Every structure is written in C-alpha cells, then in structure tokens.
Short mmCIF file of C-alpha atoms in Angstrom, two decimals:
data_model
loop_
_atom_site.label_atom_id
_atom_site.label_comp_id
_atom_site.label_asym_id
_atom_site.label_seq_id
_atom_site.Cartn_x
_atom_site.Cartn_y
_atom_site.Cartn_z
CA UNK A 4 196.90 201.21 229.88
CA UNK A 5 200.20 201.27 231.72
CA UNK A 6 200.99 197.86 230.20
CA UNK A 7 200.59 199.13 226.62
CA UNK A 8 202.67 202.23 227.39
CA UNK A 9 205.44 199.95 228.60
CA UNK A 10 205.10 197.77 225.50
CA UNK A 11 205.31 200.85 223.24
CA UNK A 12 208.50 201.99 224.99
CA UNK A 13 210.17 198.62 225.47
CA UNK A 14 213.96 198.71 225.32
CA UNK A 15 214.89 197.25 221.93
CA UNK A 16 217.60 195.14 223.61
CA UNK A 17 214.87 192.90 225.05
CA UNK A 18 213.69 192.28 221.50
CA UNK A 19 217.24 191.40 220.41
CA UNK A 20 217.49 189.02 223.34
CA UNK A 21 214.21 187.29 222.40
CA UNK A 22 215.36 186.99 218.76
CA UNK A 23 218.65 185.46 219.96
CA UNK A 24 216.73 183.01 222.16
CA UNK A 25 214.50 182.08 219.20
CA UNK A 26 217.59 181.47 217.04
CA UNK A 27 219.42 179.31 219.59
CA UNK A 28 216.39 177.39 220.96
CA UNK A 29 215.93 175.05 217.92
CA UNK A 30 219.64 174.19 218.10
CA UNK A 31 219.07 172.75 221.55
CA UNK A 32 215.56 171.35 220.99
CA UNK A 33 215.05 170.03 217.44
CA UNK A 34 211.65 171.19 216.18
CA UNK A 35 211.50 170.03 212.51
CA UNK A 36 209.15 172.60 210.98
CA UNK A 37 207.88 171.37 207.58
CA UNK A 38 209.64 172.68 204.44
CA UNK A 39 207.18 172.96 201.53
CA UNK A 40 208.59 172.78 198.00
CA UNK A 41 208.01 175.67 195.59
CA UNK A 42 207.61 175.24 191.79
CA UNK A 43 210.83 177.23 191.18
CA UNK A 44 212.89 174.75 193.22
CA UNK A 45 211.31 171.75 191.47
CA UNK A 46 212.03 173.41 188.12
CA UNK A 47 215.71 173.84 188.98
CA UNK A 48 216.03 170.33 190.36
CA UNK A 49 214.31 168.82 187.32
CA UNK A 50 216.48 170.84 184.91
CA UNK A 51 219.65 169.33 186.41
CA UNK A 52 218.11 165.93 187.02
CA UNK A 53 217.03 165.58 183.40
CA UNK A 54 220.55 166.18 182.04
CA UNK A 55 222.27 163.04 180.75
CA UNK A 56 224.83 161.40 183.04
CA UNK A 57 228.39 162.71 182.58
CA UNK A 58 227.15 166.06 181.25
CA UNK A 59 229.50 168.96 181.90
CA UNK A 60 227.91 171.57 184.16
CA UNK A 61 229.25 174.81 185.60
CA UNK A 62 228.72 175.83 189.21
CA UNK A 63 229.59 179.35 190.29
CA UNK A 64 230.51 180.47 193.79
CA UNK A 65 229.66 184.15 193.35
CA UNK A 66 229.22 184.93 197.01
CA UNK A 67 231.07 186.49 199.90
CA UNK A 68 231.72 184.58 203.12
CA UNK A 69 229.16 186.80 204.90
CA UNK A 70 226.35 185.18 202.86
CA UNK A 71 227.51 181.60 203.45
CA UNK A 72 224.60 180.68 205.73
CA UNK A 73 222.26 180.92 202.74
CA UNK A 74 224.47 180.11 199.79
CA UNK A 75 226.89 177.43 200.96
CA UNK A 76 224.10 174.84 201.54
CA UNK A 77 222.93 175.53 197.98
CA UNK A 78 226.41 174.85 196.59
CA UNK A 79 226.77 171.70 198.68
CA UNK A 80 223.36 170.33 197.71
CA UNK A 81 223.99 171.16 194.03
CA UNK A 82 227.36 169.40 194.08
CA UNK A 83 225.85 166.33 195.75
CA UNK A 84 223.13 166.25 193.10
CA UNK A 85 225.62 166.67 190.26
CA UNK A 86 228.17 164.15 191.56
CA UNK A 87 225.45 161.60 192.31
CA UNK A 88 224.57 161.76 188.60
CA UNK A 89 228.25 161.45 187.64
CA UNK A 90 228.30 164.89 186.08
CA UNK A 91 231.55 166.69 185.35
CA UNK A 92 231.65 169.94 187.28
CA UNK A 93 233.57 173.10 186.41
CA UNK A 94 233.53 175.68 189.21
CA UNK A 95 234.58 179.31 189.24
CA UNK A 96 234.04 182.46 191.25
CA UNK A 97 233.52 186.07 190.26
CA UNK A 98 233.92 187.25 193.85
CA UNK A 99 237.51 187.83 194.94
CA UNK A 100 236.89 188.05 198.69
CA UNK A 101 236.49 184.45 199.85
CA UNK A 102 234.67 183.07 196.80
CA UNK A 103 237.54 181.01 195.33
CA UNK A 104 238.54 179.62 198.73
CA UNK A 105 234.98 178.58 199.54
CA UNK A 106 234.71 176.97 196.09
CA UNK A 107 237.90 175.02 196.73
CA UNK A 108 237.03 173.79 200.24
CA UNK A 109 233.37 172.93 199.46
CA UNK A 110 234.10 171.21 196.15
CA UNK A 111 237.01 169.15 197.50
CA UNK A 112 235.00 168.01 200.54
CA UNK A 113 231.92 166.93 198.57
CA UNK A 114 234.02 165.37 195.78
CA UNK A 115 235.84 163.27 198.38
CA UNK A 116 232.49 161.91 199.64
CA UNK A 117 231.64 160.73 196.11
CA UNK A 118 235.15 159.53 195.26
CA UNK A 119 235.60 162.04 192.45
CA UNK A 120 239.03 162.80 191.05
CA UNK A 121 240.28 166.35 190.56
CA UNK A 122 240.99 167.19 186.94
CA UNK A 123 238.92 164.26 185.67
CA UNK A 124 235.53 164.73 187.35
CA UNK A 125 235.80 168.33 188.46
CA UNK A 126 237.95 171.42 188.02
CA UNK A 127 238.08 174.64 190.02
CA UNK A 128 239.02 177.51 187.70
CA UNK A 129 239.29 180.02 190.55
CA UNK A 130 238.88 183.76 190.07
CA UNK A 131 239.66 186.28 187.33
CA UNK A 132 238.96 190.00 187.65
CA UNK A 133 236.20 191.80 185.68
CA UNK A 134 233.27 189.39 185.49
CA UNK A 135 231.66 190.97 182.42
CA UNK A 136 234.84 190.39 180.40
CA UNK A 137 235.15 186.89 181.92
CA UNK A 138 231.60 185.93 180.90
CA UNK A 139 232.09 187.18 177.34
CA UNK A 140 235.55 185.62 177.12
CA UNK A 141 234.40 182.14 178.20
CA UNK A 142 232.13 182.08 175.14
CA UNK A 143 235.10 181.93 172.77
CA UNK A 144 237.66 180.10 174.88
CA UNK A 145 237.88 179.17 178.56
CA UNK A 146 241.64 178.90 178.21
CA UNK A 147 241.93 182.50 177.02
CA UNK A 148 240.51 183.66 180.37
CA UNK A 149 241.70 180.96 182.75
CA UNK A 150 245.16 179.86 181.66
CA UNK A 151 245.47 177.81 184.84
CA UNK A 152 243.16 176.51 187.55
CA UNK A 153 242.85 177.68 191.16
CA UNK A 154 246.08 175.94 192.15
CA UNK A 155 248.07 177.25 189.18
CA UNK A 156 247.96 173.98 187.19
CA UNK A 157 247.78 174.62 183.46
CA UNK A 158 244.39 173.68 181.93
CA UNK A 159 246.32 171.58 179.40
CA UNK A 160 247.28 169.23 182.26
CA UNK A 161 243.65 168.68 183.33
CA UNK A 162 241.97 165.87 181.30
CA UNK A 163 238.43 167.28 181.84
CA UNK A 164 239.40 170.52 180.12
CA UNK A 165 240.48 168.64 176.96
CA UNK A 166 236.87 168.55 175.83
CA UNK A 167 235.54 171.64 177.62
CA UNK A 168 236.58 174.60 175.53
CA UNK A 169 233.72 177.10 175.82
CA UNK A 170 229.98 177.45 176.58
CA UNK A 171 229.06 175.04 173.78
CA UNK A 172 230.51 172.21 175.89
CA UNK A 173 228.57 173.20 179.02
CA UNK A 174 225.01 171.92 179.36
CA UNK A 175 223.88 173.97 182.34
CA UNK A 176 225.17 176.78 184.56
CA UNK A 177 224.08 176.80 188.19
CA UNK A 178 224.79 180.28 189.51
CA UNK A 179 224.95 180.58 193.30
CA UNK A 180 225.21 184.29 194.02
CA UNK A 181 224.60 186.92 196.68
CA UNK A 182 224.88 189.91 194.35
CA UNK A 183 224.29 191.26 190.85
CA UNK A 184 226.61 188.84 189.02
CA UNK A 185 223.55 186.64 188.42
CA UNK A 186 222.02 189.50 186.36
CA UNK A 187 225.02 189.24 184.04
CA UNK A 188 224.90 185.45 183.84
CA UNK A 189 221.30 185.91 182.70
CA UNK A 190 221.69 188.90 180.40
CA UNK A 191 225.02 187.91 178.86
CA UNK A 192 225.47 184.14 179.06
CA UNK A 193 221.82 183.06 178.78
CA UNK A 194 220.51 185.83 176.52
CA UNK A 195 223.48 186.22 174.19
CA UNK A 196 225.01 182.73 174.20
CA UNK A 197 221.90 180.62 174.91
CA UNK A 198 223.27 178.55 177.81
CA UNK A 199 220.55 177.48 180.31
CA UNK A 200 221.12 179.22 183.64
CA UNK A 201 219.62 178.29 187.02
CA UNK A 202 219.98 180.42 190.12
CA UNK A 203 220.47 180.03 193.84
CA UNK A 204 220.49 183.45 195.46
CA UNK A 205 220.26 185.10 198.86
CA UNK A 206 216.83 186.18 200.06
CA UNK A 207 217.67 189.84 199.44
CA UNK A 208 218.30 189.15 195.73
CA UNK A 209 215.45 186.65 195.23
CA UNK A 210 212.40 188.94 194.61
CA UNK A 211 214.06 190.48 191.54
CA UNK A 212 214.74 187.02 190.09
CA UNK A 213 211.12 185.88 189.80
CA UNK A 214 210.64 188.04 186.68
CA UNK A 215 213.50 186.13 185.04
CA UNK A 216 211.99 182.77 186.01
CA UNK A 217 208.65 183.89 184.62
CA UNK A 218 210.28 184.90 181.31
CA UNK A 219 212.19 181.57 181.26
CA UNK A 220 215.51 183.40 181.31
CA UNK A 221 216.25 181.57 184.54
CA UNK A 222 215.59 177.84 184.78
CA UNK A 223 214.44 177.61 188.38
CA UNK A 224 215.35 179.54 191.48
CA UNK A 225 216.39 178.94 195.08
CA UNK A 226 215.65 181.92 197.30
CA UNK A 227 217.60 182.25 200.54
CA UNK A 228 217.89 179.64 203.27
CA UNK A 229 214.36 178.44 202.48
CA UNK A 230 215.36 177.70 198.88
CA UNK A 231 218.50 175.92 200.07
CA UNK A 232 216.44 173.80 202.49
CA UNK A 233 214.03 172.91 199.67
CA UNK A 234 216.89 171.78 197.46
CA UNK A 235 218.34 169.75 200.32
CA UNK A 236 214.93 168.09 200.64
CA UNK A 237 214.91 167.29 196.91
CA UNK A 238 218.43 165.85 197.13
CA UNK A 239 217.39 163.98 200.30
CA UNK A 240 220.03 165.35 202.66
CA UNK A 241 219.46 167.15 205.94
CA UNK A 242 222.08 169.88 205.68
CA UNK A 243 222.66 173.15 207.50
CA UNK A 244 219.81 174.95 205.67
CA UNK A 245 217.25 172.33 206.79
CA UNK A 246 218.59 172.66 210.33
CA UNK A 247 218.56 176.47 210.12
CA UNK A 248 214.94 176.59 208.94
CA UNK A 249 213.76 175.70 212.46
CA UNK A 250 215.39 178.87 213.79
CA UNK A 251 214.18 180.80 210.74
CA UNK A 252 210.55 179.73 211.24
CA UNK A 253 210.63 180.43 214.97
CA UNK A 254 212.07 183.93 214.46
CA UNK A 255 209.48 184.65 211.78
CA UNK A 256 206.72 183.67 214.21
CA UNK A 257 208.32 185.95 216.80
CA UNK A 258 208.48 188.85 214.30
CA UNK A 259 204.80 188.34 213.37
CA UNK A 260 204.00 188.41 217.10
CA UNK A 261 206.01 191.65 217.52
CA UNK A 262 204.27 193.26 214.54
CA UNK A 263 200.80 192.41 215.93
CA UNK A 264 201.65 193.52 219.48
CA UNK A 265 203.39 196.66 218.20
CA UNK A 266 200.35 197.65 216.14
CA UNK A 267 197.90 197.01 218.99
CA UNK A 268 200.07 199.06 221.35
CA UNK A 269 200.36 201.84 218.73
CA UNK A 270 196.59 202.13 218.26
CA UNK A 271 195.78 201.91 221.98
CA UNK A 272 198.39 204.49 223.02
CA UNK A 273 197.38 206.79 220.14
CA UNK A 274 193.74 206.63 221.21
CA UNK A 275 194.81 207.45 224.76
CA UNK A 276 196.92 210.40 223.56
CA UNK A 277 193.99 211.74 221.50
CA UNK A 278 191.65 211.35 224.49
CA UNK A 279 193.96 213.26 226.81
CA UNK A 280 194.59 216.07 224.26
CA UNK B 8 252.36 168.75 213.25
CA UNK B 9 248.83 167.44 213.76
CA UNK B 10 248.80 168.89 217.28
CA UNK B 11 249.95 172.26 215.94
CA UNK B 12 247.26 172.15 213.26
CA UNK B 13 244.60 171.28 215.81
CA UNK B 14 245.78 174.15 218.00
CA UNK B 15 245.67 176.54 215.05
CA UNK B 16 242.17 175.35 214.14
CA UNK B 17 240.98 176.04 217.66
CA UNK B 18 242.81 179.36 217.74
CA UNK B 19 241.11 180.34 214.45
CA UNK B 20 237.70 179.40 215.82
CA UNK B 21 238.30 181.52 218.94
CA UNK B 22 239.45 184.52 216.90
CA UNK B 23 236.33 184.26 214.75
CA UNK B 24 234.11 183.88 217.81
CA UNK B 25 235.74 186.93 219.44
CA UNK B 26 235.09 189.11 216.38
CA UNK B 27 231.50 187.87 216.00
CA UNK B 28 230.74 188.65 219.66
CA UNK B 29 232.59 191.98 219.36
CA UNK B 30 230.38 193.01 216.43
CA UNK B 31 227.21 191.80 218.18
CA UNK B 32 228.18 193.79 221.30
CA UNK B 33 227.03 196.90 219.40
CA UNK B 34 223.46 195.71 219.91
CA UNK B 35 223.90 196.39 223.61
CA UNK B 36 225.61 199.73 223.03
CA UNK B 37 228.48 201.31 221.09
CA UNK B 38 231.75 200.30 222.73
CA UNK B 39 235.52 200.03 222.26
CA UNK B 40 235.54 196.30 221.48
CA UNK B 41 233.04 196.84 218.65
CA UNK B 42 235.12 199.73 217.29
CA UNK B 43 238.28 197.60 217.41
CA UNK B 44 236.57 194.79 215.43
CA UNK B 45 235.17 197.29 212.93
CA UNK B 46 238.60 198.87 212.33
CA UNK B 47 240.31 195.50 211.97
CA UNK B 48 237.70 194.44 209.41
CA UNK B 49 237.99 197.68 207.39
CA UNK B 50 241.80 197.58 207.47
CA UNK B 51 242.03 193.92 206.51
CA UNK B 52 239.56 194.35 203.63
CA UNK B 53 241.42 197.39 202.25
CA UNK B 54 244.79 195.62 202.51
CA UNK B 55 243.42 192.47 200.94
CA UNK B 56 241.91 194.38 198.01
CA UNK B 57 245.17 196.24 197.29
CA UNK B 58 247.06 192.93 197.08
CA UNK B 59 244.26 191.34 195.09
CA UNK B 60 244.07 194.09 192.48
CA UNK B 61 247.85 194.12 192.15
CA UNK B 62 247.95 190.37 191.54
CA UNK B 63 244.78 189.77 189.51
CA UNK B 64 244.73 192.94 187.43
CA UNK B 65 248.22 194.46 187.19
CA UNK B 66 250.25 191.22 187.16
CA UNK B 67 247.79 188.71 185.65
CA UNK B 68 246.13 190.90 183.05
CA UNK B 69 248.82 193.45 182.17
CA UNK B 70 252.42 192.55 183.08
CA UNK B 71 252.32 188.79 182.36
CA UNK B 72 250.57 188.99 178.95
CA UNK B 73 252.94 191.77 177.85
CA UNK B 74 256.26 190.33 178.96
CA UNK B 75 255.52 186.57 178.80
CA UNK B 76 253.29 186.44 175.73
CA UNK B 77 254.39 189.59 173.88
CA UNK B 78 250.88 191.06 173.92
CA UNK B 79 252.19 194.63 173.59
CA UNK B 80 248.86 196.12 172.56
CA UNK B 81 248.09 196.13 176.29
CA UNK B 82 250.43 199.12 176.58
CA UNK B 83 247.48 201.36 175.65
CA UNK B 84 245.12 200.27 178.46
CA UNK B 85 248.17 200.39 180.74
CA UNK B 86 248.78 204.03 179.82
CA UNK B 87 245.07 204.81 180.30
CA UNK B 88 245.31 203.26 183.75
CA UNK B 89 248.37 205.34 184.66
CA UNK B 90 246.58 208.50 183.46
CA UNK B 91 243.95 207.90 186.18
CA UNK B 92 246.62 208.76 188.77
CA UNK B 93 246.80 212.28 187.32
CA UNK B 94 243.89 213.07 189.65
CA UNK B 95 246.44 213.12 192.47
CA UNK B 96 248.08 216.24 190.92
CA UNK B 97 245.47 219.04 190.77
CA UNK B 98 247.22 220.84 187.88
CA UNK B 99 247.15 217.67 185.74
CA UNK B 100 243.88 216.16 186.97
CA UNK B 101 242.12 216.93 183.65
CA UNK B 102 244.30 214.29 181.97
CA UNK B 103 242.40 211.54 183.83
CA UNK B 104 239.27 212.48 181.85
CA UNK B 105 240.78 210.74 178.82
CA UNK B 106 240.69 207.41 180.68
CA UNK B 107 237.28 208.13 182.20
CA UNK B 108 235.85 208.99 178.77
CA UNK B 109 237.09 205.66 177.43
CA UNK B 110 235.70 203.71 180.40
CA UNK B 111 232.31 205.43 180.30
CA UNK B 112 231.96 205.11 176.52
CA UNK B 113 233.03 201.48 176.55
CA UNK B 114 230.78 200.60 179.49
CA UNK B 115 227.76 202.41 178.03
CA UNK B 116 228.21 200.56 174.72
CA UNK B 117 228.45 197.14 176.35
CA UNK B 118 225.63 197.71 178.83
CA UNK B 119 223.26 199.21 176.27
CA UNK B 120 223.35 196.08 174.10
CA UNK B 121 223.27 193.83 177.14
CA UNK B 122 220.25 195.61 178.66
CA UNK B 123 218.34 195.71 175.38
CA UNK B 124 218.96 192.12 174.32
CA UNK B 125 219.33 190.51 177.72
CA UNK B 126 216.76 192.33 179.80
CA UNK B 127 214.23 194.48 177.93
CA UNK B 128 213.49 192.35 174.84
CA UNK B 129 213.74 189.08 176.77
CA UNK B 130 211.20 190.35 179.29
CA UNK B 131 208.80 191.91 176.79
CA UNK B 132 208.59 189.06 174.24
CA UNK B 133 207.22 186.33 176.57
CA UNK B 134 204.82 188.81 178.12
CA UNK B 135 203.42 189.80 174.75
CA UNK B 136 203.17 186.13 173.78
CA UNK B 137 201.01 185.61 176.86
CA UNK B 138 198.46 188.11 175.55
CA UNK B 139 197.22 185.31 173.29
CA UNK B 140 193.59 184.56 174.19
CA UNK B 141 194.36 180.86 174.07
CA UNK B 142 196.65 181.29 177.07
CA UNK B 143 193.70 181.48 179.45
CA UNK B 144 192.01 184.28 181.38
CA UNK B 145 194.29 184.12 184.44
CA UNK B 146 197.41 184.50 182.30
CA UNK B 147 196.01 187.50 180.42
CA UNK B 148 194.91 189.09 183.70
CA UNK B 149 198.42 188.64 185.12
CA UNK B 150 199.98 190.27 182.05
CA UNK B 151 197.53 193.19 182.22
CA UNK B 152 198.39 193.70 185.91
CA UNK B 153 202.10 193.78 184.99
CA UNK B 154 201.48 196.29 182.18
CA UNK B 155 199.39 198.55 184.46
CA UNK B 156 202.00 198.21 187.21
CA UNK B 157 204.95 199.11 184.98
CA UNK B 158 203.24 202.11 183.35
CA UNK B 159 201.78 203.52 186.58
CA UNK B 160 205.08 203.10 188.44
CA UNK B 161 206.99 204.85 185.66
CA UNK B 162 204.46 207.70 185.73
CA UNK B 163 204.94 208.03 189.52
CA UNK B 164 208.65 208.69 188.85
CA UNK B 165 207.94 211.16 186.02
CA UNK B 166 208.39 214.56 187.60
CA UNK B 167 208.36 216.85 184.52
CA UNK B 168 204.58 217.26 184.79
CA UNK B 169 202.47 217.97 187.86
CA UNK B 170 200.69 214.89 189.23
CA UNK B 171 197.10 216.12 188.78
CA UNK B 172 194.05 214.70 186.99
CA UNK B 173 194.61 211.40 185.15
CA UNK B 174 198.36 211.70 185.76
CA UNK B 175 197.73 212.00 189.52
CA UNK B 176 195.37 209.01 189.62
CA UNK B 177 197.84 206.87 187.65
CA UNK B 178 200.70 207.93 189.94
CA UNK B 179 198.59 206.89 192.97
CA UNK B 180 198.04 203.46 191.39
CA UNK B 181 201.82 203.37 190.89
CA UNK B 182 202.34 204.01 194.63
CA UNK B 183 200.30 200.88 195.42
CA UNK B 184 202.44 198.77 193.13
CA UNK B 185 205.61 200.28 194.63
CA UNK B 186 204.37 199.55 198.17
CA UNK B 187 203.55 195.93 197.31
CA UNK B 188 207.00 195.51 195.72
CA UNK B 189 208.69 197.09 198.75
CA UNK B 190 206.69 194.78 201.02
CA UNK B 191 207.87 191.70 199.14
CA UNK B 192 211.47 192.96 199.21
CA UNK B 193 211.23 193.79 202.90
CA UNK B 194 209.89 190.34 203.76
CA UNK B 195 212.71 188.66 201.86
CA UNK B 196 215.28 191.05 203.36
CA UNK B 197 214.14 190.17 206.90
CA UNK B 198 214.46 186.49 205.98
CA UNK B 199 217.95 187.13 204.59
CA UNK B 200 219.16 189.02 207.66
CA UNK B 201 217.80 186.35 209.99
CA UNK B 202 219.57 183.71 207.87
CA UNK B 203 222.87 185.54 208.36
CA UNK B 204 222.24 185.66 212.10
CA UNK B 205 221.47 181.92 212.08
CA UNK B 206 224.75 181.30 210.25
CA UNK B 207 226.74 183.09 212.95
CA UNK B 208 224.68 181.48 215.73
CA UNK B 209 225.33 178.03 214.26
CA UNK B 210 229.05 178.80 214.20
CA UNK B 211 229.00 179.91 217.84
CA UNK B 212 226.91 176.96 218.99
CA UNK B 213 228.42 174.10 216.99
CA UNK B 214 232.03 175.14 216.24
CA UNK B 215 232.90 177.45 219.13
CA UNK B 216 230.84 175.36 221.54
CA UNK B 217 232.52 172.25 220.13
CA UNK B 218 235.96 173.75 220.68
CA UNK B 219 235.06 174.51 224.33
CA UNK B 220 234.26 170.84 224.86
CA UNK B 221 237.53 169.95 223.14
CA UNK B 222 239.49 172.24 225.47
CA UNK B 223 238.00 171.22 228.80
#
C-alpha cells in the first residue's frame, strides 16, 4: 500500500522530467513510429494534386511563431507540393506577430530548392490589418488591399499579379492557421465567394474543423503535427513533423501509462481511506 | 561580414535558448529568471504591437490614403477613432460611446450575415440532404445523433426553466454529448501542447546543440 500512496503523491516534477526524457529520447535514438493517413489528409492532398499545372493557389501563414512546430511543416510540405506541380503561389498572413516574416523565410527557402523566381512563380503579399476587411476586399481587387508586396514592391511590377486580380483567378486557398482566421476563410471566402478552401490547423483548433469538412465547406484538413506528418508522407519528404511524431507517440504512450497508473492508485488509496474511516 | 553574421546567428540562438530554458525553469519552481523572461516577453509584445498598429493602421490605412490618394472620406473613421480617447477624460468619456455604437452596429451587421450564410445554413443544408433514405442507414443514424446532440446540448444551457421531467432527462443526454466533445478537445489539446514542447526541444537539441559543437 505504501507504494500506491507514494505514487498518488508523486512530485509532479518527476512527471515533467519523464515527459522531457520521452521528448528527447527519439532525437537521439530514431524510432520511426508508423504514420497512418486519414481521409481528411488524402482529400486535401488530392484537391491540390488534381489542380491543373500552373494554377494560381493562395497559401496563408495565419500563425504565430509559438505554433511553428505544428504549422511550419504544413506550409513547407504544401509549398513543395505546389512548386513540384509548377503552381503559382500567392502567400499572405493575417497574423502580424511573426506571420509575414515566417511566410517570407519559408517561401524563399522552398522556392530556391525548386528554382522558382520571385514575382513570376510566387509572390508574398505580406500583412494588412483587419482580416475580415482584407478577406472581403480581396474579392473585388487584391490591389485595393495590398498595394505592394511584403518588400514594398508595387504589385504592378510583379508579372504574376498581372493576371491575378481577385478570388476568381485563384483556384484553391490553403489556409494554415493556429487561430480563428480559418473560420473566416470558410464563412466569408468559401461561403460567400465560392473559393475552395483547405485547412492545416493546430491540434487545438482541429476538432472544430471536422464539422466543416463534413459539410464540404473545407476541402480536407490537417490536424496538428500528426496532420503535418501525414502531408509530408503524401509529398514524400521526411520533414520536422515526421521526425517529431516519434517524440509525440512516445509521450502519448507515457501519458496513457500515467492515466492508467493514476487511476489504479486513486482507486486503491480511496479504498484504503474508506477502510480506515 | 560573414564572420559577423555567423556570430550574430549564434548569439541569436543562445538568446533564444536562454529564454526557452528561463520559461521552462518555472516547472521546477517560480523564480527570478522566469519572471525576467516573462517581463521581457510582455514588454516586447506590447512595444511591438504599438509600432505595428501605428504603421499598419494609422499610417497605411488612414494617413497615406488621405494625403497621398486624396481619400478624404477617411476623415470620418479617423474622427471616430480619436473619439475613443475621450475615455481617458472621465467628464468626456460618454463621447466614446458614439464610436463604440458604430463599431458594435457595424460588427453585428457583418457577423450576422456571415454566421447565417457561412455557418448556420451551410451546416444545416448538407445535414438535411443526408436525411434522404437513399443515403444509407449509417448516414441517417449519424445525422440523427447530431440532431439529438445539438438539441440536448442547447437544452442543457437553457436555464429559464427548471431541469426536471423531460427537460431534465434531455439535459442529462446533453451532458454526455458535452463530455464527449470535451474529451475530444482535451485529447487534441494535449497533442497540441506536446507538439509545442517538441518544437522547443528540437530547437534546443538541433540548433542550440549544433551551435555548441560549432563553438567548441
């Protein structure tokens, strides 16, 4: 009984230490847990894959740097998929804190790998305040909202933007978000302007999104690091999400173990308390 | 120049590593290093937002369109914005209600249409379509579960009538649906938080660890 009393009163710092060990262990010893594909990921991949080559697509970086572990691999995998199909990519961010900078660094790096030219194959519009007004405004004219790109270059000087004037010229919008902006992409841009929208969101946001996938308001969904790892698998790259899933799986096993042990200890110590009362 | 850049890169990595470890030190116990990191973060964010709002709202959306493009109609939203500062003078604080009334009315109008057309109708139509008997038994069952779940959950949050009799039974069914939804959210939230931890751990292991090798 003493053992279960000790388990029930274990210092939580030991638990933190075990979680830290479970996170770092797969970085030292590669474990390669399997990543199973979900229908939502396949749906998103197929939606982009079935677009004709050279289609213009929009990719949003609606996330803060704090959520990068989950969202950045999604953006990178999406860009690799799009550039490998020679699509023209227009990026923007509705998040002022870090979003535009992440968009710039990620897009430039991936574009360089595929030999894509800025202004011809891709454009980073950057950030404008008030995302509801931005989403409505882009429907009539991109240039009315973004007079220049992220670097301050006028849209008139970017050849890609000669034939991309509003949503009618965009075949698909891939929203990568860690917050409620995706709700507005769905309820404004998809519902009111009819542009197909796919989503890559953090795990915290994901449960709410399944209703939109079910109603076909969202064409596919990536949920958290698991979703990012699935997309990396579809695109056939082993990125940071695939690597992180080893730690993720190991910590989940540890949490399941803690839940079982915690419940056993709870019931045993409660029975003991009742017996002694 | 390259050497300077490399030094700055390494310096940046060390600063980031210091702040990550400072924040994590709270897990051991509350301490001065954690408090320092917390205050730096709060101060930097506040400062950044002031500069950001000045540049992206005041300059980009008000001053530039007015003076560069002659869009003088923006004087009115500008005045409404200035009126908000009346809250700083207690005697004149009521004036700010003019701006607030405009913002609330405008927002309610936009969001009402957006919620109706973008959320409510778009969710209801496909569900009702699924009630077609040709859709298969499993589909109809799923739709019925959703209908029961929505109604019973709404009744659980209806407090104008005592939860007794049929109302009480329905509210109890609603609790089950709420608990299942919370469970799903909790599971995903745990996954999300662990993902964030993995992100920081990867930074410490690969980038900070890499910089250590570079230094020694």
